[in-house]
XYZ file of N, CA and C in Angstrom:
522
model
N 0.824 -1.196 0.000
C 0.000 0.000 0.000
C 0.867 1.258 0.000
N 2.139 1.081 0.599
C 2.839 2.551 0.720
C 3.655 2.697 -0.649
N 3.630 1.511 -1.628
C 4.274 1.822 -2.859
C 3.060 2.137 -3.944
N 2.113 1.859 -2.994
C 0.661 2.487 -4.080
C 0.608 4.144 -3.982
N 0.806 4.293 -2.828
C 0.493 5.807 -2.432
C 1.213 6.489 -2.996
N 2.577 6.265 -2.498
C 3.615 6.892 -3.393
C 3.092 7.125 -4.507
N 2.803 6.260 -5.500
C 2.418 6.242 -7.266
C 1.213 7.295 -7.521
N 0.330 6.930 -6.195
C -0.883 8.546 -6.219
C -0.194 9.211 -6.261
N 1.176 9.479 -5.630
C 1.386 11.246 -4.912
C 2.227 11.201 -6.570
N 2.888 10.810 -6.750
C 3.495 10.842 -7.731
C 2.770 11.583 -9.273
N 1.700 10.440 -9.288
C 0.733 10.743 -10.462
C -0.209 12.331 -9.921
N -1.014 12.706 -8.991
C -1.566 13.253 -9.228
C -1.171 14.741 -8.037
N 0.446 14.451 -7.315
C 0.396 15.535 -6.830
C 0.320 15.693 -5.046
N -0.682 14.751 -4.821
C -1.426 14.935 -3.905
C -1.880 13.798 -3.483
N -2.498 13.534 -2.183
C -3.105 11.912 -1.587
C -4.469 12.038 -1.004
N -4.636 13.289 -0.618
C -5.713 13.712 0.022
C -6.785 14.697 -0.862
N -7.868 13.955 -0.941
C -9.040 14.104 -1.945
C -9.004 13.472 -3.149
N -8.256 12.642 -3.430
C -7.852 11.721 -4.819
C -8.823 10.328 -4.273
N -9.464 10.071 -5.914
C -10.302 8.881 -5.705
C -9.554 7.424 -6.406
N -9.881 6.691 -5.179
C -9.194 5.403 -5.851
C -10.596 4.161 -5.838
N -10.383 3.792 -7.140
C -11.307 2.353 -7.134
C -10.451 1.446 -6.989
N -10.973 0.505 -6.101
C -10.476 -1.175 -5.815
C -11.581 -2.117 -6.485
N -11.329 -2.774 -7.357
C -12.163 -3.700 -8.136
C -11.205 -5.271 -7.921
N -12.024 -6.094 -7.276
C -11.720 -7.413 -6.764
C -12.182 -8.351 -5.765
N -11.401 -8.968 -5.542
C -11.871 -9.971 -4.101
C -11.158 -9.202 -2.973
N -11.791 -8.725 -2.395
C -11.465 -8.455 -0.935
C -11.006 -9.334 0.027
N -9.729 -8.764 -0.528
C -8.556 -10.117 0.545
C -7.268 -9.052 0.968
N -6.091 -9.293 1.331
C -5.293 -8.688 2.594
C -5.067 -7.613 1.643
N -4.909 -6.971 -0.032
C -4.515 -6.435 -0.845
C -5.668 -5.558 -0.184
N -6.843 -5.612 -0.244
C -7.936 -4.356 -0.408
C -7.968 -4.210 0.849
N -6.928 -4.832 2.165
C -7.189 -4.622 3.296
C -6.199 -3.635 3.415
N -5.331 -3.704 2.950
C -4.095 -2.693 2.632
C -4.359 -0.930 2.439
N -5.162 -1.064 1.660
C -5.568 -0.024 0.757
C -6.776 0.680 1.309
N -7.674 0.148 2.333
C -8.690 0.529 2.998
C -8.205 1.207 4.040
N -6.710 0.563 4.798
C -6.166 1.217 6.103
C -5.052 2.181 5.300
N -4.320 2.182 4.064
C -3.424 3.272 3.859
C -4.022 4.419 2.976
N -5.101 4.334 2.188
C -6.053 5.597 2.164
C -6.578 6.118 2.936
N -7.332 5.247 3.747
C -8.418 6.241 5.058
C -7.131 6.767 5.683
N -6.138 6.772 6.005
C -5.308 7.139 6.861
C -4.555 8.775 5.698
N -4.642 8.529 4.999
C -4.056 9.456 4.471
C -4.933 10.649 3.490
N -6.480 10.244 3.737
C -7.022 11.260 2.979
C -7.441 11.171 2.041
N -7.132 9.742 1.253
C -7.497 9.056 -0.375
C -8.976 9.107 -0.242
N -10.356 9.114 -0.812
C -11.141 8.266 -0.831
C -10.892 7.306 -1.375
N -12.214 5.966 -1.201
C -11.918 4.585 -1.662
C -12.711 4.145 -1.974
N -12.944 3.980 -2.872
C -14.147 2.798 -3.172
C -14.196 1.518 -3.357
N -14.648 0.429 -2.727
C -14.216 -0.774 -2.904
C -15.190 -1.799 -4.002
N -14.598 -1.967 -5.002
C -16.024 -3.199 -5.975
C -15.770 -4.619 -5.555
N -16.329 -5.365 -4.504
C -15.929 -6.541 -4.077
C -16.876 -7.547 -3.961
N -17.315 -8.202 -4.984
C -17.963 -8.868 -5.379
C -17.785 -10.430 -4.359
N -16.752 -10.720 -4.138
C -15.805 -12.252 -3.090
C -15.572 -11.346 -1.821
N -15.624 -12.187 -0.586
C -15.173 -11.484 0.326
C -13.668 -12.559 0.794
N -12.778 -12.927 1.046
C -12.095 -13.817 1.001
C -12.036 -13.466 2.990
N -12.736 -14.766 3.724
C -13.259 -14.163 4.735
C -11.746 -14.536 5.016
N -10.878 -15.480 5.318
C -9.643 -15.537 6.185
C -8.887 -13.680 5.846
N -9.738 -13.526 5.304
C -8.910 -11.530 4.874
C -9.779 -10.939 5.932
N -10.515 -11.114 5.998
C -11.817 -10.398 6.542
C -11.845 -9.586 8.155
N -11.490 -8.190 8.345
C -11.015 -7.373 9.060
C -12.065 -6.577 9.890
N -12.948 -7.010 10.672
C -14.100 -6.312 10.804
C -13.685 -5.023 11.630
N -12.850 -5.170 12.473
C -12.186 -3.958 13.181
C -11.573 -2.737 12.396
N -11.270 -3.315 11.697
C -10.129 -1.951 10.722
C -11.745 -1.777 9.245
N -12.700 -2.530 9.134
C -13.477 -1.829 8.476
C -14.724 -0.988 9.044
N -14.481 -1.226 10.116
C -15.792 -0.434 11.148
C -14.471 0.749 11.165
N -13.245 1.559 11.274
C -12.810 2.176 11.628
C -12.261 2.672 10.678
N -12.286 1.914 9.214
C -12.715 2.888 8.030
C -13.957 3.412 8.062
N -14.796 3.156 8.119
C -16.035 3.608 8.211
C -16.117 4.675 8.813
N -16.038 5.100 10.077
C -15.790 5.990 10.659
C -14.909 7.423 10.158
N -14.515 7.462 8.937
C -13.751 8.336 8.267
C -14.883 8.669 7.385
N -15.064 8.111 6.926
C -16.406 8.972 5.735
C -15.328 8.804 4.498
N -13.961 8.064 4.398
C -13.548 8.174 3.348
C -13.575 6.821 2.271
N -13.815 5.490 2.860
C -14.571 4.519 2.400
C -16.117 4.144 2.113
N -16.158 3.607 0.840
C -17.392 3.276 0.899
C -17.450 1.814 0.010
N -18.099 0.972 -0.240
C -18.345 -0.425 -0.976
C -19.500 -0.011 -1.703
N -19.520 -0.854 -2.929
C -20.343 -0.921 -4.069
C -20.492 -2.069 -4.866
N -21.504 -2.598 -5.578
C -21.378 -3.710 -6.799
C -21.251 -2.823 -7.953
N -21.523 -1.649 -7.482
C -22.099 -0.601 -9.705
C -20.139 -0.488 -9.840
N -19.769 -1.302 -10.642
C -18.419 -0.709 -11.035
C -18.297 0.459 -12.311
N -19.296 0.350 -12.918
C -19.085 1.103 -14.259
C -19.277 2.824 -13.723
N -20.047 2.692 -12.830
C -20.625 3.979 -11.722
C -19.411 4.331 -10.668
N -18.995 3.152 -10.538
C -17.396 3.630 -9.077
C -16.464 4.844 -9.926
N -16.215 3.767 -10.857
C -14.537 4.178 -11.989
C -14.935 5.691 -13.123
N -16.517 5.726 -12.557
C -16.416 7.316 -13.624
C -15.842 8.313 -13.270
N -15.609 8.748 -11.872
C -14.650 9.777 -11.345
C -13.423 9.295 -10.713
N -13.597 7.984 -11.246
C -12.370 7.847 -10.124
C -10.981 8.122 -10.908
N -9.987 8.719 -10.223
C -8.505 9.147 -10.324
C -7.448 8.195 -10.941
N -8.097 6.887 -9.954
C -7.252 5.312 -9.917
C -8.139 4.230 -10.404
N -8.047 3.260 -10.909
C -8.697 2.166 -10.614
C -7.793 0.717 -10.933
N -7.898 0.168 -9.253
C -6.910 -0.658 -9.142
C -7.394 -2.039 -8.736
N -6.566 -2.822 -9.055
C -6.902 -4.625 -9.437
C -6.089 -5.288 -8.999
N -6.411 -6.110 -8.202
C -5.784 -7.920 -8.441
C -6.298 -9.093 -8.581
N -5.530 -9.733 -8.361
C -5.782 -11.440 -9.106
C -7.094 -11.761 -8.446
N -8.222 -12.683 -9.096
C -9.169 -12.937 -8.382
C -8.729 -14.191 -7.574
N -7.709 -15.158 -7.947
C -7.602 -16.058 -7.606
C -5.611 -16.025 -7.176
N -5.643 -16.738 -6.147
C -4.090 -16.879 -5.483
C -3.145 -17.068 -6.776
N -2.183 -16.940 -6.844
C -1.204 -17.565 -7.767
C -0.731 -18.579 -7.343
N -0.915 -19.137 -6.000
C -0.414 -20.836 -6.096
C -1.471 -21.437 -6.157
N -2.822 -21.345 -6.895
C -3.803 -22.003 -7.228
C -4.306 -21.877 -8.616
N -3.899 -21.428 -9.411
C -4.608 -20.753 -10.646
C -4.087 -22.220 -11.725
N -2.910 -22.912 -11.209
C -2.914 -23.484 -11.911
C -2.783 -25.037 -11.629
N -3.440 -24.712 -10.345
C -3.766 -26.450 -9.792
C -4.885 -27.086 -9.923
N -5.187 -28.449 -10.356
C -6.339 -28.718 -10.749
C -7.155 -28.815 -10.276
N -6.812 -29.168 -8.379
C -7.876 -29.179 -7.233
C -8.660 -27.617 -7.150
N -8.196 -27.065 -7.794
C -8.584 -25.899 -7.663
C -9.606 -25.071 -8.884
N -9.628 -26.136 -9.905
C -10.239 -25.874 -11.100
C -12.039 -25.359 -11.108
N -12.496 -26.162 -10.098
C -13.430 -26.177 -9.925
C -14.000 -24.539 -9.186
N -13.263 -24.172 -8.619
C -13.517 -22.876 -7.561
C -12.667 -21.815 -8.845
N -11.485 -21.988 -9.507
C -11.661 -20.885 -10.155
C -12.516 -20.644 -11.976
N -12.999 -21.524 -11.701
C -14.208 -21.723 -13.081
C -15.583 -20.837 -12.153
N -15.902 -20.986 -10.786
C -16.909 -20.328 -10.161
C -16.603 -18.960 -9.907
N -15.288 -18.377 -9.796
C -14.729 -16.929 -9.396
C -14.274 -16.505 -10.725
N -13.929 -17.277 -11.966
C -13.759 -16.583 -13.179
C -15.416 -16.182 -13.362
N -15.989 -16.821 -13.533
C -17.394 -16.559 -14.112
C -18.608 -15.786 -13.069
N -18.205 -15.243 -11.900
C -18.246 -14.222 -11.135
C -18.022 -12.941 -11.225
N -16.282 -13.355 -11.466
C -16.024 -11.988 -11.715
C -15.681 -11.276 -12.846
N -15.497 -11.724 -14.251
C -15.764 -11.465 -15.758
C -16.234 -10.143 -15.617
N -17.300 -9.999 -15.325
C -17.988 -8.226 -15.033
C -17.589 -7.599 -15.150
N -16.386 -8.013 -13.528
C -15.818 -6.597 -12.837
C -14.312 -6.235 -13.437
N -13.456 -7.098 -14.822
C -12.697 -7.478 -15.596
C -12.612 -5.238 -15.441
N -11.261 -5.408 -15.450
C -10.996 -3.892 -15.605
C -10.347 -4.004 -16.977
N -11.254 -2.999 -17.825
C -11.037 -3.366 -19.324
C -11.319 -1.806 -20.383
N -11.225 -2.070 -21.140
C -10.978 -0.473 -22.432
C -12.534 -0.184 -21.960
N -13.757 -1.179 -22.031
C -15.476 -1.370 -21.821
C -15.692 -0.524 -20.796
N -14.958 -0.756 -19.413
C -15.164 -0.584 -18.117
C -14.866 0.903 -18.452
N -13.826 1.057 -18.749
C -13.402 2.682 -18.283
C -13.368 3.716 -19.590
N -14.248 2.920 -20.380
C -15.045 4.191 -21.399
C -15.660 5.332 -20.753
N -14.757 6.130 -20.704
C -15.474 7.359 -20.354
C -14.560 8.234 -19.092
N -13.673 7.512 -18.835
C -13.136 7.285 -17.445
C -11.787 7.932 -17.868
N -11.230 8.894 -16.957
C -9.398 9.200 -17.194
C -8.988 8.783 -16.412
N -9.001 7.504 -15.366
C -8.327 7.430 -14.401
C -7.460 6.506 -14.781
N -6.244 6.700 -13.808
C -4.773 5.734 -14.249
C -5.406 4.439 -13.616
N -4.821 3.315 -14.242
C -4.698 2.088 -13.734
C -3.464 1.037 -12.978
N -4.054 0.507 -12.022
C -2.846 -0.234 -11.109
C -3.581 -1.285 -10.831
N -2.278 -2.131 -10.733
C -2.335 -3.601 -10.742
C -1.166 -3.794 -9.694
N -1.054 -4.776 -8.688
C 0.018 -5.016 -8.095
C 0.781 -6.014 -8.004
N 0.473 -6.969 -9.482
C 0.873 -8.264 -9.752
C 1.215 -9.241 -9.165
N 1.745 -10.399 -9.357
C 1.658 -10.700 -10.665
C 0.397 -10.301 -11.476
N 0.579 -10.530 -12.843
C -0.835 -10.164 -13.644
C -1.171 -11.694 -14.037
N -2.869 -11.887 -14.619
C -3.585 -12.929 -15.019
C -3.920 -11.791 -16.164
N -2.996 -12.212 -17.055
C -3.795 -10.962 -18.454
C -5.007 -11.964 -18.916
N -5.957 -10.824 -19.204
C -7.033 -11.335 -19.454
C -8.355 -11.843 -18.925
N -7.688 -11.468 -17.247
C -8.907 -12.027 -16.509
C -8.965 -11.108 -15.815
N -8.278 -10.603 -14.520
C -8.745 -9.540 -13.832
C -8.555 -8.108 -14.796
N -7.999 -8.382 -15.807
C -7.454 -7.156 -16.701
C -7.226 -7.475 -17.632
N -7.558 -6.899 -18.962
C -7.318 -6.959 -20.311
C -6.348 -7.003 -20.832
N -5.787 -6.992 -21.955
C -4.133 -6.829 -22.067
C -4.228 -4.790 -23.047
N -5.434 -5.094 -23.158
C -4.891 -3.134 -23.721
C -5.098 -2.598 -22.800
N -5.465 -2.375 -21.738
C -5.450 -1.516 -20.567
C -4.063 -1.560 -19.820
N -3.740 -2.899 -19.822
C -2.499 -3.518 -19.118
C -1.306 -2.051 -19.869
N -1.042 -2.034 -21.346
C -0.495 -1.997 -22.304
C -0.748 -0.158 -22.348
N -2.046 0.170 -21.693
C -2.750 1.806 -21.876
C -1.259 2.867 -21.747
N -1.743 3.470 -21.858
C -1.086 4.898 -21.599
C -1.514 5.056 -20.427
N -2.724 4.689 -19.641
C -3.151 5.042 -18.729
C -2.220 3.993 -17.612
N -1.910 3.323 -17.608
C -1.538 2.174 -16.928
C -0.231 2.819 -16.066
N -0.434 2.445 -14.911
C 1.207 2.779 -14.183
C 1.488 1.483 -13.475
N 1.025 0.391 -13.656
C 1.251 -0.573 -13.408
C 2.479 -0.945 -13.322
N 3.633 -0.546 -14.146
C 5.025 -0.571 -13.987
C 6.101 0.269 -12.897
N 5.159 1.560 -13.203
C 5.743 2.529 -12.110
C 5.607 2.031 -10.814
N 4.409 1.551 -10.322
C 3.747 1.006 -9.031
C 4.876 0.136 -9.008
N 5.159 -0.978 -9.569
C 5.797 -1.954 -9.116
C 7.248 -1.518 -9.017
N 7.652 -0.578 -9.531
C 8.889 -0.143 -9.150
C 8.791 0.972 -8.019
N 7.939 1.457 -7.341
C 7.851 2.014 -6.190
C 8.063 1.244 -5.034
N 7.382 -0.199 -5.068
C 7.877 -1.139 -4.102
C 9.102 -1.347 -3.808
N 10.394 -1.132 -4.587
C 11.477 -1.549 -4.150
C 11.795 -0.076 -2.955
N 11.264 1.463 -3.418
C 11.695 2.358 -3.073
C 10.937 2.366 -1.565
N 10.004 1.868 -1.660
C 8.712 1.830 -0.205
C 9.562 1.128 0.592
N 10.085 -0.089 0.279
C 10.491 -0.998 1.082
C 11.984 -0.551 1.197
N 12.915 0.136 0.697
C 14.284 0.513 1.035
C 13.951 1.624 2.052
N 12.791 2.282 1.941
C 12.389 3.454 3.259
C 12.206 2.875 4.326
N 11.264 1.758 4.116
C 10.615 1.042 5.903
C 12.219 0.034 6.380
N 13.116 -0.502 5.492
C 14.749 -1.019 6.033
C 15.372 0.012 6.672
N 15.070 0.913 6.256
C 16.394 2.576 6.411
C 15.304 3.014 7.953
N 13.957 2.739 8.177
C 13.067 3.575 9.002
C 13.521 2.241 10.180
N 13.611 1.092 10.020
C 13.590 0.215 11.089
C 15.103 0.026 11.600
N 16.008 0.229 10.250
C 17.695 0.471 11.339
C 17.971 1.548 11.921
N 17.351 2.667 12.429
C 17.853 3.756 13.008
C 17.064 3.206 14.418
């Protein structure tokens, strides 16, 4: 989350009053992003169709709540029209996507979440940058021309992580 923020402040300047969409399964990623926006002023909108309950934070979402700067939705096409950001991950783990015991549950969460696919469709109309915090599933949680957009900082983001995380090494040896 602190190499996401960075990429807000980066992209638009600023962290506080900037809208970010989260489109996904609500798991430790959108738990991330619920406690390092409300904390910093982002709004958030969350499209979370799965709740992935072992993620499931009822304390830290009653205390987003309490900010007025979160809110949840199913309308994604309605979240991502103002929004600034709109950001994605995998619907399904990466040590399962390609196990067969697992075929069965991601044939039920592909065909779930297809919808909420952040795609050229979705964000007709929309200027907001896109983030992903990979790995990527091109094609499923995300298209490959959006991936590919101009809009996309999907690369930048992931190279902020090395810089997030050389800050919190340098913040924990002093």
């Amino acid at each position: 989350a602190l190499a996401d923020l960075i990429t807000v402040k980066e992209k638009k300047g600023m962290l506080k009053g900037v809208k970010l969409v989260y489109i996904g399964v609500h798991n430790n990623v959108c738990n991330s992003l619920i406690e390092g926006c409300t904390k910093t002023g982002v709004k958030l909108t969350t499209v979370t169709p799965i709740v992935n309950e072992a993620s499931r934070d009822d304390q830290l979402l009653e205390e987003a709540n309490k900010t007025g700067l979160w809110e949840s939705t199913l309308d994604a096409k309605k979240a991502v029209m103002d929004a600034d950001f709109v950001y994605t991950d995998t619907w399904i783990d990466m040590e399962f996507f390609t196990d067969p015991k697992f075929d069965a549950e991601k044939e039920k969460r592909v065909k779930l979440m297809m919808p909420y696919q952040i795609s050229t469709k979705l964000l007709e109309g929309s200027n907001a940058f896109v983030m992903h915090d990979m790995p990527i599933h091109r094609n499923y949680e995300i298209d490959s021309q959006t991936i590919e957009s101009p809009k996309s900082v999907i690369f930048e983001q992931a190279e902020n992580r090395l810089y997030a995380a050389k800050a919190i090494i340098l913040t924990l040896m002093k």
